[in-house]
PDB file of C-alpha atoms and ligand atoms in Angstrom:
ATOM      1  CA  MET Y  30      -1.396 121.380  82.864  1.00 51.00           C
ATOM      2  CA  ASN Y  31      -1.650 120.848  86.617  1.00 65.00           C
ATOM      3  CA  ASP Y  32      -4.171 123.427  87.536  1.00 74.00           C
ATOM      4  CA  ILE Y  33      -4.419 123.594  91.314  1.00 74.00           C
ATOM      5  CA  THR Y  34      -7.691 125.639  90.986  1.00 80.00           C
ATOM      6  CA  ALA Y  35      -9.362 122.666  89.166  1.00 90.00           C
ATOM      7  CA  ARG Y  36     -11.788 120.830  91.344  1.00 95.00           C
ATOM      8  CA  ASN Y  37     -12.584 117.549  89.516  1.00 98.00           C
ATOM      9  CA  ILE Y  38     -10.635 114.323  90.451  1.00 98.00           C
ATOM     10  CA  TYR Y  39     -10.564 111.240  88.250  1.00 98.00           C
ATOM     11  CA  VAL Y  40     -10.741 108.020  90.238  1.00 98.00           C
ATOM     12  CA  LEU Y  41      -9.616 105.250  87.958  1.00 99.00           C
ATOM     13  CA  ASN Y  42      -9.978 101.664  88.885  1.00 98.00           C
ATOM     14  CA  GLY Y  43      -8.389  98.603  87.088  1.00 98.00           C
ATOM     15  CA  PRO Y  44      -9.186  94.879  86.557  1.00 98.00           C
ATOM     16  CA  ASN Y  45     -11.325  92.956  88.964  1.00 98.00           C
ATOM     17  CA  LEU Y  46     -12.075  95.904  91.041  1.00 98.00           C
ATOM     18  CA  ASN Y  47     -15.656  95.673  89.774  1.00 98.00           C
ATOM     19  CA  LEU Y  48     -15.892  92.526  91.885  1.00 97.00           C
ATOM     20  CA  LEU Y  49     -14.938  94.420  95.137  1.00 97.00           C
ATOM     21  CA  GLY Y  50     -17.021  93.149  98.204  1.00 95.00           C
ATOM     22  CA  LEU Y  51     -17.104  89.747  96.747  1.00 94.00           C
ATOM     23  CA  ARG Y  52     -13.606  89.277  95.741  1.00 94.00           C
ATOM     24  CA  GLU Y  53     -11.276  87.955  98.300  1.00 95.00           C
ATOM     25  CA  PRO Y  54     -13.024  90.116 101.151  1.00 95.00           C
ATOM     26  CA  GLU Y  55     -10.352  88.873 103.630  1.00 95.00           C
ATOM     27  CA  ILE Y  56      -7.810  90.935 101.698  1.00 95.00           C
ATOM     28  CA  TYR Y  57      -9.897  93.622 100.111  1.00 96.00           C
ATOM     29  CA  GLY Y  58     -12.719  94.176 102.672  1.00 94.00           C
ATOM     30  CA  HIS Y  59     -16.531  94.103 102.197  1.00 95.00           C
ATOM     31  CA  ASP Y  60     -17.089  97.425 100.624  1.00 96.00           C
ATOM     32  CA  THR Y  61     -18.192  97.440  97.034  1.00 97.00           C
ATOM     33  CA  LEU Y  62     -16.770  99.927  94.478  1.00 98.00           C
ATOM     34  CA  ASP Y  63     -20.033 101.691  94.612  1.00 98.00           C
ATOM     35  CA  ASP Y  64     -19.736 101.964  98.363  1.00 98.00           C
ATOM     36  CA  ILE Y  65     -16.311 103.631  97.878  1.00 98.00           C
ATOM     37  CA  ALA Y  66     -17.677 105.951  95.237  1.00 98.00           C
ATOM     38  CA  GLY Y  67     -20.386 107.076  97.540  1.00 98.00           C
ATOM     39  CA  MET Y  68     -18.053 107.589 100.439  1.00 98.00           C
ATOM     40  CA  LEU Y  69     -15.641 109.608  98.177  1.00 98.00           C
ATOM     41  CA  GLU Y  70     -18.467 111.686  96.719  1.00 98.00           C
ATOM     42  CA  ASP Y  71     -19.542 112.668 100.339  1.00 98.00           C
ATOM     43  CA  ARG Y  72     -15.999 113.624 101.284  1.00 98.00           C
ATOM     44  CA  ALA Y  73     -15.221 115.364  98.026  1.00 98.00           C
ATOM     45  CA  LEU Y  74     -18.334 117.498  98.542  1.00 97.00           C
ATOM     46  CA  GLU Y  75     -17.076 118.451 102.074  1.00 98.00           C
ATOM     47  CA  LEU Y  76     -13.737 119.384 100.548  1.00 97.00           C
ATOM     48  CA  GLY Y  77     -15.157 121.355  97.726  1.00 97.00           C
ATOM     49  CA  LEU Y  78     -14.183 118.834  95.150  1.00 97.00           C
ATOM     50  CA  THR Y  79     -16.032 116.519  92.690  1.00 97.00           C
ATOM     51  CA  ILE Y  80     -14.930 113.051  91.621  1.00 98.00           C
ATOM     52  CA  ASP Y  81     -15.371 111.107  88.442  1.00 98.00           C
ATOM     53  CA  MET Y  82     -15.186 107.371  89.451  1.00 98.00           C
ATOM     54  CA  ARG Y  83     -14.596 104.776  86.740  1.00 98.00           C
ATOM     55  CA  GLN Y  84     -13.610 101.160  86.477  1.00 98.00           C
ATOM     56  CA  THR Y  85     -12.375  98.989  83.503  1.00 98.00           C
ATOM     57  CA  ASN Y  86     -10.827  95.627  83.055  1.00 98.00           C
ATOM     58  CA  HIS Y  87      -8.783  96.839  80.083  1.00 98.00           C
ATOM     59  CA  GLU Y  88      -5.250  98.259  80.226  1.00 98.00           C
ATOM     60  CA  GLY Y  89      -5.631 100.627  77.161  1.00 98.00           C
ATOM     61  CA  MET Y  90      -8.863 102.151  78.675  1.00 98.00           C
ATOM     62  CA  LEU Y  91      -6.787 103.248  81.675  1.00 99.00           C
ATOM     63  CA  VAL Y  92      -4.239 104.811  79.295  1.00 98.00           C
ATOM     64  CA  ASP Y  93      -7.005 106.684  77.431  1.00 98.00           C
ATOM     65  CA  TRP Y  94      -8.552 107.886  80.635  1.00 98.00           C
ATOM     66  CA  LEU Y  95      -5.185 109.207  81.979  1.00 98.00           C
ATOM     67  CA  HIS Y  96      -4.783 111.236  78.664  1.00 98.00           C
ATOM     68  CA  GLU Y  97      -8.350 112.416  79.110  1.00 98.00           C
ATOM     69  CA  ALA Y  98      -7.846 113.522  82.685  1.00 98.00           C
ATOM     70  CA  GLN Y  99      -5.179 116.038  81.429  1.00 98.00           C
ATOM     71  CA  ALA Y 100      -7.234 116.990  78.412  1.00 97.00           C
ATOM     72  CA  GLU Y 101     -10.208 117.668  80.676  1.00 97.00           C
ATOM     73  CA  GLY Y 102      -8.096 119.685  83.223  1.00 97.00           C
ATOM     74  CA  ALA Y 103      -8.580 117.349  86.061  1.00 98.00           C
ATOM     75  CA  ARG Y 104      -6.994 118.488  89.282  1.00 98.00           C
ATOM     76  CA  ALA Y 105      -5.554 114.927  89.922  1.00 98.00           C
ATOM     77  CA  VAL Y 106      -6.048 111.303  89.260  1.00 98.00           C
ATOM     78  CA  LEU Y 107      -6.350 108.535  92.016  1.00 98.00           C
ATOM     79  CA  LEU Y 108      -5.284 105.462  90.318  1.00 99.00           C
ATOM     80  CA  ASN Y 109      -5.708 101.872  91.570  1.00 98.00           C
ATOM     81  CA  ALA Y 110      -4.474 100.061  88.496  1.00 98.00           C
ATOM     82  CA  ALA Y 111      -4.895  96.695  90.400  1.00 98.00           C
ATOM     83  CA  ALA Y 112      -2.650  93.949  88.814  1.00 98.00           C
ATOM     84  CA  TYR Y 113      -1.588  96.249  85.897  1.00 98.00           C
ATOM     85  CA  THR Y 114       0.309  98.169  88.709  1.00 98.00           C
ATOM     86  CA  HIS Y 115       2.772  95.368  88.592  1.00 98.00           C
ATOM     87  CA  THR Y 116       3.081  94.776  84.841  1.00 98.00           C
ATOM     88  CA  SER Y 117       2.268  97.829  82.791  1.00 98.00           C
ATOM     89  CA  ILE Y 118       5.013  99.929  81.208  1.00 98.00           C
ATOM     90  CA  ALA Y 119       2.164 101.558  79.087  1.00 98.00           C
ATOM     91  CA  LEU Y 120       0.754 102.956  82.323  1.00 98.00           C
ATOM     92  CA  LEU Y 121       4.200 104.178  83.619  1.00 98.00           C
ATOM     93  CA  ASP Y 122       4.617 105.913  80.295  1.00 98.00           C
ATOM     94  CA  ALA Y 123       1.119 107.382  80.371  1.00 98.00           C
ATOM     95  CA  ILE Y 124       1.602 108.807  83.886  1.00 98.00           C
ATOM     96  CA  LYS Y 125       5.037 110.291  82.636  1.00 98.00           C
ATOM     97  CA  ALA Y 126       3.370 111.689  79.653  1.00 98.00           C
ATOM     98  CA  ILE Y 127       0.895 113.839  81.472  1.00 98.00           C
ATOM     99  CA  LYS Y 128       1.254 116.778  83.895  1.00 98.00           C
ATOM    100  CA  THR Y 129      -1.751 115.881  85.928  1.00 98.00           C
ATOM    101  CA  PRO Y 130      -0.514 114.428  89.295  1.00 98.00           C
ATOM    102  CA  VAL Y 131      -1.355 110.812  89.780  1.00 98.00           C
ATOM    103  CA  ILE Y 132      -1.718 109.282  93.197  1.00 98.00           C
ATOM    104  CA  GLU Y 133      -1.239 105.364  93.312  1.00 98.00           C
ATOM    105  CA  VAL Y 134      -3.839 103.813  95.523  1.00 98.00           C
ATOM    106  CA  HIS Y 135      -4.192 100.229  96.793  1.00 98.00           C
ATOM    107  CA  LEU Y 136      -6.546  98.733  99.340  1.00 98.00           C
ATOM    108  CA  SER Y 137      -4.036  96.108 100.410  1.00 98.00           C
ATOM    109  CA  ASP Y 138      -0.373  96.725 100.997  1.00 98.00           C
ATOM    110  CA  PRO Y 139       1.269  94.943  97.898  1.00 98.00           C
ATOM    111  CA  LYS Y 140       4.729  95.240  99.429  1.00 97.00           C
ATOM    112  CA  THR Y 141       3.701  92.740 102.171  1.00 97.00           C
ATOM    113  CA  ARG Y 142       2.183  90.236  99.899  1.00 97.00           C
ATOM    114  CA  GLU Y 143       3.694  87.929  97.009  1.00 97.00           C
ATOM    115  CA  ASP Y 144       6.967  88.984  95.467  1.00 98.00           C
ATOM    116  CA  PHE Y 145       5.404  89.594  92.125  1.00 97.00           C
ATOM    117  CA  ARG Y 146       3.426  92.559  93.775  1.00 98.00           C
ATOM    118  CA  HIS Y 147       6.472  94.241  95.035  1.00 98.00           C
ATOM    119  CA  ILE Y 148       7.334  95.951  91.883  1.00 98.00           C
ATOM    120  CA  SER Y 149       5.060  98.945  90.911  1.00 98.00           C
ATOM    121  CA  TYR Y 150       5.374 100.524  87.539  1.00 98.00           C
ATOM    122  CA  VAL Y 151       2.613 102.897  88.566  1.00 98.00           C
ATOM    123  CA  GLY Y 152       4.726 103.850  91.626  1.00 98.00           C
ATOM    124  CA  MET Y 153       7.678 104.782  89.589  1.00 98.00           C
ATOM    125  CA  ALA Y 154       5.996 107.795  88.240  1.00 98.00           C
ATOM    126  CA  ALA Y 155       3.271 108.503  90.691  1.00 98.00           C
ATOM    127  CA  ALA Y 156       3.416 111.686  92.849  1.00 98.00           C
ATOM    128  CA  LEU Y 157       2.310 109.695  96.068  1.00 98.00           C
ATOM    129  CA  THR Y 158       1.386 106.203  96.962  1.00 98.00           C
ATOM    130  CA  VAL Y 159      -1.493 105.435  99.630  1.00 98.00           C
ATOM    131  CA  GLU Y 160      -1.741 101.658 100.348  1.00 98.00           C
ATOM    132  CA  GLY Y 161      -2.739  99.316 102.979  1.00 98.00           C
ATOM    133  CA  HIS Y 162      -5.720 101.140 104.512  1.00 97.00           C
ATOM    134  CA  GLY Y 163      -8.568  99.292 102.744  1.00 96.00           C
ATOM    135  CA  ALA Y 164     -11.266 101.596 101.339  1.00 97.00           C
ATOM    136  CA  ASP Y 165      -9.768 104.569 103.544  1.00 97.00           C
ATOM    137  CA  SER Y 166      -6.856 104.518 101.091  1.00 98.00           C
ATOM    138  CA  TYR Y 167      -8.926 106.329  98.669  1.00 98.00           C
ATOM    139  CA  ARG Y 168     -10.146 108.907 101.205  1.00 98.00           C
ATOM    140  CA  ILE Y 169      -6.606 109.482 102.469  1.00 98.00           C
ATOM    141  CA  ALA Y 170      -5.540 110.020  98.791  1.00 98.00           C
ATOM    142  CA  LEU Y 171      -8.409 112.475  98.138  1.00 98.00           C
ATOM    143  CA  GLU Y 172      -7.541 114.373 101.259  1.00 98.00           C
ATOM    144  CA  ALA Y 173      -3.842 114.597 100.068  1.00 98.00           C
ATOM    145  CA  VAL Y 174      -5.065 116.357  97.018  1.00 98.00           C
ATOM    146  CA  ALA Y 175      -7.313 118.755  98.951  1.00 97.00           C
ATOM    147  CA  ALA Y 176      -4.300 119.495 101.181  1.00 97.00           C
ATOM    148  CA  GLY Y 177      -2.253 120.424  98.284  1.00 96.00           C
ATOM    149  CA  LYS Y 178       0.242 117.529  98.713  1.00 96.00           C
ATOM    150  CA  VAL Y 179       0.340 116.815  95.056  1.00 96.00           C
TER     151      VAL Y 179
HETATM  152  C1  DQA U  27      -4.730  96.073  94.574  1.00 55.83           C
HETATM  153  C2  DQA U  27      -3.431  95.241  94.705  1.00 55.83           C
HETATM  154  C3  DQA U  27      -2.937  94.556  93.522  1.00 55.83           C
HETATM  155  O1  DQA U  27      -1.795  93.766  93.838  1.00 55.83           O
HETATM  156  C4  DQA U  27      -4.005  93.569  93.071  1.00 55.83           C
HETATM  157  O2  DQA U  27      -3.625  93.021  91.793  1.00 55.83           O
HETATM  158  C5  DQA U  27      -5.466  94.183  92.980  1.00 55.83           C
HETATM  159  C6  DQA U  27      -5.885  95.203  94.046  1.00 55.83           C
HETATM  160  C7  DQA U  27      -5.228  96.699  95.849  1.00 55.83           C
HETATM  161  O3  DQA U  27      -6.158  97.713  95.772  1.00 55.83           O
HETATM  162  O4  DQA U  27      -4.817  96.277  96.989  1.00 55.83           O
HETATM  163  O5  DQA U  27      -6.149  93.857  92.109  1.00 55.83           O
HETATM  164  O6  DQA U  27      -4.468  97.129  93.595  1.00 55.83           O
END
C-alpha cells in the first residue's frame, strides 16, 4: 500500500554507480555514492524522513528490493536504475506490480545523450522523473516525496 504516513524512503542505485566520483566525472560529477547518501540522510532528517540507500550491479536484486520496499511499507522509492533504465522490462513490470510510488532519478539527462538512452522503461511506470541535476537530482526527488508530489 502507498502509506503517506510512512517515513522511510528506499534509494536504489543500479550498475556502475558504486564507481561514482571516479566514473566519467565530466558526466556524473565528483561526488561518490557515499557523499550522496550523506547529503540525503541530512536532508531526510530535516524533512522528518529516513532513507535506506543501496547499490547493486544486478538487475534481479533491484527487482527484489522494489518488492521489499512495498512489503516493508516504504513511503516511496527513488530509483536510479542506471543502464537498466534503458533495457529492463523486468524493472518496468516490478514498478507496475507495486503500489509504492517510484521516482526515476538520473544524475545526467539521458534524453540529451546517445539515442539508446532516450528510451526509459523505468520512466514508463515511474510517478515522476528527476534528471540532469547531478547529485541534486536525488535531493529534488526526496523533496518531491516530502511535498506529497507522489
Ligand atoms: C544514469 C544515466 C544512464 O544512462 C547511465 O547508464 C548511468 C547513469 C545517470 O544517473 O545519469 O549509469 O542513470
